[in-house]
PDB file of N, CA and C in Angstrom:
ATOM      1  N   UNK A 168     219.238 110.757 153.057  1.00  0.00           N
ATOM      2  CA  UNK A 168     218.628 111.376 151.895  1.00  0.00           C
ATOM      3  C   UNK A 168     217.101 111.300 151.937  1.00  0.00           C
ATOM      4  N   UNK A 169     216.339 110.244 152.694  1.00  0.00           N
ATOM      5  CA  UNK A 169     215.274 110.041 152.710  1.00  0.00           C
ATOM      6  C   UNK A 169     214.052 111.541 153.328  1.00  0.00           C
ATOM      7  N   UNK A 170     214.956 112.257 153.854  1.00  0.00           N
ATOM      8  CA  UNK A 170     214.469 113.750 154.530  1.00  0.00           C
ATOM      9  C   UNK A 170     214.337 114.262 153.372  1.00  0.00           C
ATOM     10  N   UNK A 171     215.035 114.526 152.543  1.00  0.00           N
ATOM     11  CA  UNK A 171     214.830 115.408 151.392  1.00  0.00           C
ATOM     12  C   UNK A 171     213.684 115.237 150.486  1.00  0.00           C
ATOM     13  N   UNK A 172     213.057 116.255 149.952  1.00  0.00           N
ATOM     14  CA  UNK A 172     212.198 115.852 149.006  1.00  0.00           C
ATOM     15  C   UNK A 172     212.422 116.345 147.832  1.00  0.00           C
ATOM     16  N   UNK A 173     213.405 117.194 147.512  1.00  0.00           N
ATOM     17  CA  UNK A 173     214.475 117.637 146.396  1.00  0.00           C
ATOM     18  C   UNK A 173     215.712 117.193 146.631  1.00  0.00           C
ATOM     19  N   UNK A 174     216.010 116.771 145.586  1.00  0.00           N
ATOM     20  CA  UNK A 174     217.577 116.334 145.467  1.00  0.00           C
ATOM     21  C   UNK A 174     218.040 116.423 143.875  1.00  0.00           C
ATOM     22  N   UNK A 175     219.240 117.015 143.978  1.00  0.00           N
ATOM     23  CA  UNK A 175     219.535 117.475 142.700  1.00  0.00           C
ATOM     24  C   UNK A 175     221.099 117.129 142.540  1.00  0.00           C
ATOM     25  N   UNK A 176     221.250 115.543 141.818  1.00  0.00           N
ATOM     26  CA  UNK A 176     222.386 115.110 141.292  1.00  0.00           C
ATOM     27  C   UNK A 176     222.711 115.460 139.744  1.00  0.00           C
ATOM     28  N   UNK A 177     223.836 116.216 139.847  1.00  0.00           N
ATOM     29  CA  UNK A 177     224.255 116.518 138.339  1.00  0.00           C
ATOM     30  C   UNK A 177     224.134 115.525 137.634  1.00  0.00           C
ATOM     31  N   UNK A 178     224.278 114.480 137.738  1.00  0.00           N
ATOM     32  CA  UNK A 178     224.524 113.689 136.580  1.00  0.00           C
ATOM     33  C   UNK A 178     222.851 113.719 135.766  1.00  0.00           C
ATOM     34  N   UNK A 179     222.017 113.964 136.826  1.00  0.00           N
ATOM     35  CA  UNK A 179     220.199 113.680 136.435  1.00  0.00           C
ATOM     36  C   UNK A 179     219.910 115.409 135.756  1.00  0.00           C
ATOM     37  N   UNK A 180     220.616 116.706 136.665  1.00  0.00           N
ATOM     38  CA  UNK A 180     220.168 117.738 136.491  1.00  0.00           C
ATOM     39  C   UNK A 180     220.599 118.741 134.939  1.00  0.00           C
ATOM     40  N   UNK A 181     222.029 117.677 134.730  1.00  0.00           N
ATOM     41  CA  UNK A 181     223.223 118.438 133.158  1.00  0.00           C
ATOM     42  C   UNK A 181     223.649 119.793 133.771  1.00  0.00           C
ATOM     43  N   UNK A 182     223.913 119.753 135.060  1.00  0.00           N
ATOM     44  CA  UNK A 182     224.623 121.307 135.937  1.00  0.00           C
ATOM     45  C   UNK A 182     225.678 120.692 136.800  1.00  0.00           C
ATOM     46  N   UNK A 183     226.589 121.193 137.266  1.00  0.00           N
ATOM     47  CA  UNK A 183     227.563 120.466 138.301  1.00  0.00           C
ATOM     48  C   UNK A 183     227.935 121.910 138.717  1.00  0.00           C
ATOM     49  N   UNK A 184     227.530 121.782 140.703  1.00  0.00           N
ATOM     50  CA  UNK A 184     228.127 123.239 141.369  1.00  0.00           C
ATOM     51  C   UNK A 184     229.483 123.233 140.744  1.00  0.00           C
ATOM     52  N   UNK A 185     230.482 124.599 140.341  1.00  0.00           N
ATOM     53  CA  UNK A 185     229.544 125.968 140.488  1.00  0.00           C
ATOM     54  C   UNK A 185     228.833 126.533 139.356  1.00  0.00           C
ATOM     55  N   UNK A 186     228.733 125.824 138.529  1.00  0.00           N
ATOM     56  CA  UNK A 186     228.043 126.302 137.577  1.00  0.00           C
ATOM     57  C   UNK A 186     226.897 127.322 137.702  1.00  0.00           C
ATOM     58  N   UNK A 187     226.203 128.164 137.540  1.00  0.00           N
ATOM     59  CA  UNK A 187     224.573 128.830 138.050  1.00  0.00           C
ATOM     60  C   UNK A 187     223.521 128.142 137.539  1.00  0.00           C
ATOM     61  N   UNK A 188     223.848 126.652 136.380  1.00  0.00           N
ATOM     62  CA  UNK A 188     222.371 126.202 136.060  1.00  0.00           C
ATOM     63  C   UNK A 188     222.085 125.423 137.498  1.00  0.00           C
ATOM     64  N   UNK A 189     223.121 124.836 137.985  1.00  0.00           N
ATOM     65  CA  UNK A 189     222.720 124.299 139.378  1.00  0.00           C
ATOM     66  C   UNK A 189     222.032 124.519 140.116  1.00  0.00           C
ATOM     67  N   UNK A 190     222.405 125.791 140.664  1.00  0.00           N
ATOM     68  CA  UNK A 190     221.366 126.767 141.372  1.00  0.00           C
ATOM     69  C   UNK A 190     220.212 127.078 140.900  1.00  0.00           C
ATOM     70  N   UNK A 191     220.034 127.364 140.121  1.00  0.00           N
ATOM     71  CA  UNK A 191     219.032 127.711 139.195  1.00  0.00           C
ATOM     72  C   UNK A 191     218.148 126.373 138.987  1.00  0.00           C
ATOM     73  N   UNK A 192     218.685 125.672 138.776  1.00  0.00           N
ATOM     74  CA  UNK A 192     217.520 124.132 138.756  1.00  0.00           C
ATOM     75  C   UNK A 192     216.716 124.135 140.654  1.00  0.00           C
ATOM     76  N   UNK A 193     217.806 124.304 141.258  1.00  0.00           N
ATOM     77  CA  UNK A 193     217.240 123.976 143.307  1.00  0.00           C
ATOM     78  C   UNK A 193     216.358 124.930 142.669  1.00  0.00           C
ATOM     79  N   UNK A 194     216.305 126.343 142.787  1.00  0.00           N
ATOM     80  CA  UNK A 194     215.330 127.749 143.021  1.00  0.00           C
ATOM     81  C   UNK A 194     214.745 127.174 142.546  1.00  0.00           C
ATOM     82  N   UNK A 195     214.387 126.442 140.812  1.00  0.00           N
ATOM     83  CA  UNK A 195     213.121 126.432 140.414  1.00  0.00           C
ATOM     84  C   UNK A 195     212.324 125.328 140.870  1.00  0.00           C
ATOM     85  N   UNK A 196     212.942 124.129 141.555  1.00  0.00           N
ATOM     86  CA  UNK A 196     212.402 122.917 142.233  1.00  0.00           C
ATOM     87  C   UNK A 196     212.179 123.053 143.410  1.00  0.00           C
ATOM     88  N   UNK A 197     212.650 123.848 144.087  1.00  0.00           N
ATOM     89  CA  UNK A 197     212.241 124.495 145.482  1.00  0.00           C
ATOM     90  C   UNK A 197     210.991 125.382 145.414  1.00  0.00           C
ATOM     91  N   UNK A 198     211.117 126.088 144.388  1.00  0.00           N
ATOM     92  CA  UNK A 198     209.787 127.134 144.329  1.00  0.00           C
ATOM     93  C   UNK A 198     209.989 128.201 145.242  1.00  0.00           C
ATOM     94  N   UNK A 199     211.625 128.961 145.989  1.00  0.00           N
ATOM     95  CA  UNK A 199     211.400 129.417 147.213  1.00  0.00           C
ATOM     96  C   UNK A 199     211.992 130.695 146.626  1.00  0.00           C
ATOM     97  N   UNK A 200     212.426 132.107 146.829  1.00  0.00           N
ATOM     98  CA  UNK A 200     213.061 133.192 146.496  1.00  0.00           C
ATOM     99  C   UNK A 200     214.330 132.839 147.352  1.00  0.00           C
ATOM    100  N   UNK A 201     215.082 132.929 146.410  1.00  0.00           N
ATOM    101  CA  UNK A 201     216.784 132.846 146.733  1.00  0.00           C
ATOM    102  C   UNK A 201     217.284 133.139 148.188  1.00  0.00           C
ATOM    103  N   UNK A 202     217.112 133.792 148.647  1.00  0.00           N
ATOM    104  CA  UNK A 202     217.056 134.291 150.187  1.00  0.00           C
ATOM    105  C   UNK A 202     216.500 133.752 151.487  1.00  0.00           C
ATOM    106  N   UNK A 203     215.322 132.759 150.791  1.00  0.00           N
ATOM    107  CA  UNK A 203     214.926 132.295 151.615  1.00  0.00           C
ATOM    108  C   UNK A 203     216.058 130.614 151.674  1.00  0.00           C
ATOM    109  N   UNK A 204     216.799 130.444 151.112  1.00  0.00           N
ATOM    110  CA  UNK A 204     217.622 128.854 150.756  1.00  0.00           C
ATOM    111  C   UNK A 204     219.186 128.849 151.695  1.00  0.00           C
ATOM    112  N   UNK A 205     219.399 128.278 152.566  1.00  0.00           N
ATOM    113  CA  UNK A 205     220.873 127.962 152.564  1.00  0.00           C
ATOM    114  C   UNK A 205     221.649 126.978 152.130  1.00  0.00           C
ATOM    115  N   UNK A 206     222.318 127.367 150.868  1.00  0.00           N
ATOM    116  CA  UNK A 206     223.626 126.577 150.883  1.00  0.00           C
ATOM    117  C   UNK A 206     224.479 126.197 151.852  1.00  0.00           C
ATOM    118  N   UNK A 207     225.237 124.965 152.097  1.00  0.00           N
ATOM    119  CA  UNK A 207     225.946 124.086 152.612  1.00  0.00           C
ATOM    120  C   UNK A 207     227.126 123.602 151.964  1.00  0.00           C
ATOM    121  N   UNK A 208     227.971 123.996 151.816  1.00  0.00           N
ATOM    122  CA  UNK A 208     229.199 123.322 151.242  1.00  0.00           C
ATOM    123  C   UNK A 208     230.651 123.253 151.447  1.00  0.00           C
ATOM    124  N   UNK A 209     231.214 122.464 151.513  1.00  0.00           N
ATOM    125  CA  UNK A 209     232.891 122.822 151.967  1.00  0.00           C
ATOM    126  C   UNK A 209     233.638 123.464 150.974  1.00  0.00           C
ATOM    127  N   UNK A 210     233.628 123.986 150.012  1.00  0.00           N
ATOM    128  CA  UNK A 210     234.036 124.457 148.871  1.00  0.00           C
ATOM    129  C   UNK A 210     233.684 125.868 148.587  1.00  0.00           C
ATOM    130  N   UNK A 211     234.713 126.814 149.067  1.00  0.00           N
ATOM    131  CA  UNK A 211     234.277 128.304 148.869  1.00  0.00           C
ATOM    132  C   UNK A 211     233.684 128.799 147.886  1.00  0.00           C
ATOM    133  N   UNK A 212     234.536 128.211 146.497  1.00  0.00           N
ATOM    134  CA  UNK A 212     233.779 128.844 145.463  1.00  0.00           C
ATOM    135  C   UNK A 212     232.475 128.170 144.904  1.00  0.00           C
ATOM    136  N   UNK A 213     232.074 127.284 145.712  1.00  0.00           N
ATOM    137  CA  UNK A 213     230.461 126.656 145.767  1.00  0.00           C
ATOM    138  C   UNK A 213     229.691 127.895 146.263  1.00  0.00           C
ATOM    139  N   UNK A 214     230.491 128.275 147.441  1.00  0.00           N
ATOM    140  CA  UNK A 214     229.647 129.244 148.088  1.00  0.00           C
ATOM    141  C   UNK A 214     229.751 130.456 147.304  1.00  0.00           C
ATOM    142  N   UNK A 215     230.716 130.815 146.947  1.00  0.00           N
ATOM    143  CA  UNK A 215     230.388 132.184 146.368  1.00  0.00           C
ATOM    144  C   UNK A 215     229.445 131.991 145.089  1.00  0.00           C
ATOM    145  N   UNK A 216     229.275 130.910 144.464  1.00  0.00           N
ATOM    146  CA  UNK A 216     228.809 130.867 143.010  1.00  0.00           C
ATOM    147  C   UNK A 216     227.065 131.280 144.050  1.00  0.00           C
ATOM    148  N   UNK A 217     226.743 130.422 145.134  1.00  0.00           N
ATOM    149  CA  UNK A 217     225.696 130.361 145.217  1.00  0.00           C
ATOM    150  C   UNK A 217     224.715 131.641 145.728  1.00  0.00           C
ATOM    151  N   UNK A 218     225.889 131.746 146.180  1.00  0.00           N
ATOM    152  CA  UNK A 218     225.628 133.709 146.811  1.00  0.00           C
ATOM    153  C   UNK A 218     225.497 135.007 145.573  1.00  0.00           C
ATOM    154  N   UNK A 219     226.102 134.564 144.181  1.00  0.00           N
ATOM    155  CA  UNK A 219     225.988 135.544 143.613  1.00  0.00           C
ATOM    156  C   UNK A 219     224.135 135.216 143.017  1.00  0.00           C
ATOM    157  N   UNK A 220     223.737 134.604 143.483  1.00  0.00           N
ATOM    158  CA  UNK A 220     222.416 134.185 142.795  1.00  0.00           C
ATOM    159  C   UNK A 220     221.734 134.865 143.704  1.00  0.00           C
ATOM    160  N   UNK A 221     222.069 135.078 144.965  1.00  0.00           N
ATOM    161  CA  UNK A 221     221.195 135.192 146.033  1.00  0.00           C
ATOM    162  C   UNK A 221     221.050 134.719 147.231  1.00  0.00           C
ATOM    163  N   UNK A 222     221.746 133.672 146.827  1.00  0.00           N
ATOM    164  CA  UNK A 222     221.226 132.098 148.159  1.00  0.00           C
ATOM    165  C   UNK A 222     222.193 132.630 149.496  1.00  0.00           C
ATOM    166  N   UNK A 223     221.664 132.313 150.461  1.00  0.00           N
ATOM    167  CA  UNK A 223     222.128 132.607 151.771  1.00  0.00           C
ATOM    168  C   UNK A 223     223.297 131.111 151.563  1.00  0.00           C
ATOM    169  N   UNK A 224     224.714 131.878 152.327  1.00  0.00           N
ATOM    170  CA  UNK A 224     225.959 130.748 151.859  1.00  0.00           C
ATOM    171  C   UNK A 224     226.451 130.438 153.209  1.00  0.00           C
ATOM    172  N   UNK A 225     227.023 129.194 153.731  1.00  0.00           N
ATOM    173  CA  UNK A 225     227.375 128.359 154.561  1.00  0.00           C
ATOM    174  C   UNK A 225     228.537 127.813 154.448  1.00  0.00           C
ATOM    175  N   UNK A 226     229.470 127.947 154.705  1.00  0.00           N
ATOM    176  CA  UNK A 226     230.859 127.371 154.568  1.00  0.00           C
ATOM    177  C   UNK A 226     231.122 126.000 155.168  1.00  0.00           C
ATOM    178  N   UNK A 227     230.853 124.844 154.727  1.00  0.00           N
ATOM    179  CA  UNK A 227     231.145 123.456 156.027  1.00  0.00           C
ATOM    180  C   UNK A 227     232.697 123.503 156.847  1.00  0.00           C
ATOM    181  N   UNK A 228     232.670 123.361 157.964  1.00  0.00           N
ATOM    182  CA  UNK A 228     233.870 122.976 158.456  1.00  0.00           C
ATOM    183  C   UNK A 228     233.438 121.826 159.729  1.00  0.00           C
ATOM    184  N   UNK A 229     232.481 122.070 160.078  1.00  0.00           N
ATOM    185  CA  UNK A 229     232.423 121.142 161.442  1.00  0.00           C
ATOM    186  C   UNK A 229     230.750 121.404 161.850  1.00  0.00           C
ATOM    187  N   UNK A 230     230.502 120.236 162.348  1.00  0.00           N
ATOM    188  CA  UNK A 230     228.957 119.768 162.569  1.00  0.00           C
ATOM    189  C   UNK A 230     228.452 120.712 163.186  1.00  0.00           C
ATOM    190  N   UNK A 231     229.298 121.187 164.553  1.00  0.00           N
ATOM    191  CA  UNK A 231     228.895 121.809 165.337  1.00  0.00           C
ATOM    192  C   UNK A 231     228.346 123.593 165.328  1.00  0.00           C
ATOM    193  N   UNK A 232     229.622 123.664 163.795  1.00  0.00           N
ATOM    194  CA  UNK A 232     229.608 125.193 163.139  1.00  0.00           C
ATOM    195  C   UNK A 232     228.174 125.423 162.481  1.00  0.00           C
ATOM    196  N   UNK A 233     227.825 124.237 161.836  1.00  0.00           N
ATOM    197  CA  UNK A 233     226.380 124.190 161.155  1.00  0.00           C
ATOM    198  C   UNK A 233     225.250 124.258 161.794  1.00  0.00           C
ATOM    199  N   UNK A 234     225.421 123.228 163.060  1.00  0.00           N
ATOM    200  CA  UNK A 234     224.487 123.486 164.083  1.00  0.00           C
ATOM    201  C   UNK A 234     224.016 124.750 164.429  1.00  0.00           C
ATOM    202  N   UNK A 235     225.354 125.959 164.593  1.00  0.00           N
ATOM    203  CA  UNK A 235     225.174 127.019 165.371  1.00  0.00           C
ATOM    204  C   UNK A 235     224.459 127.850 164.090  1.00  0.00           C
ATOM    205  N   UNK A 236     224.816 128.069 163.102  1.00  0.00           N
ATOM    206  CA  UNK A 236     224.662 128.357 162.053  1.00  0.00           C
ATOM    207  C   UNK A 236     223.252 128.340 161.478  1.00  0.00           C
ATOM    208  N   UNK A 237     222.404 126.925 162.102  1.00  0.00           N
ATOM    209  CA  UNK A 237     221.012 126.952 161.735  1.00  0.00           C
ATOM    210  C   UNK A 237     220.307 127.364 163.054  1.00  0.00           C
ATOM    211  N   UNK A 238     220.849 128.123 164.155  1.00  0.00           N
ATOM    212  CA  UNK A 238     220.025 128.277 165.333  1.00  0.00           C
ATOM    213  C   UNK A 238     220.034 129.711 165.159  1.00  0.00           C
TER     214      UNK A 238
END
């Protein structure tokens, strides 16, 4: 966690994915346009919630999938 310089735990933010305040709290603490962000999550409808915002979506299944995924 120490890499991160945003981190956004529901319990601190009052959003829990999939909600859209979730998302909506990262965009505005990121400062970045939706498009420019990838989501990460094992949970489809994480991903779709995050995609209807905008956010570029990532499905987790395996390290190696992510790897390829950020190259």
């Amino acid at each position: 966690m120490k890499h991160f310089q945003v981190r956004a735990f529901s319990c601190r933010i009052g959003h829990a994915k999939p909600e859209p305040g979730a998302y909506e709290w990262c965009l505005h603490a990121l400062g970045l346009e939706p498009g420019r962000i990838l989501f990460v999550d094992d949970r489809p409808e994480n991903i779709d919630a995050a995609r209807s915002l905008g956010l570029q979506g990532h499905l987790f299944r395996t390290a190696a999938d992510l790897r390829n995924a950020l190259t």
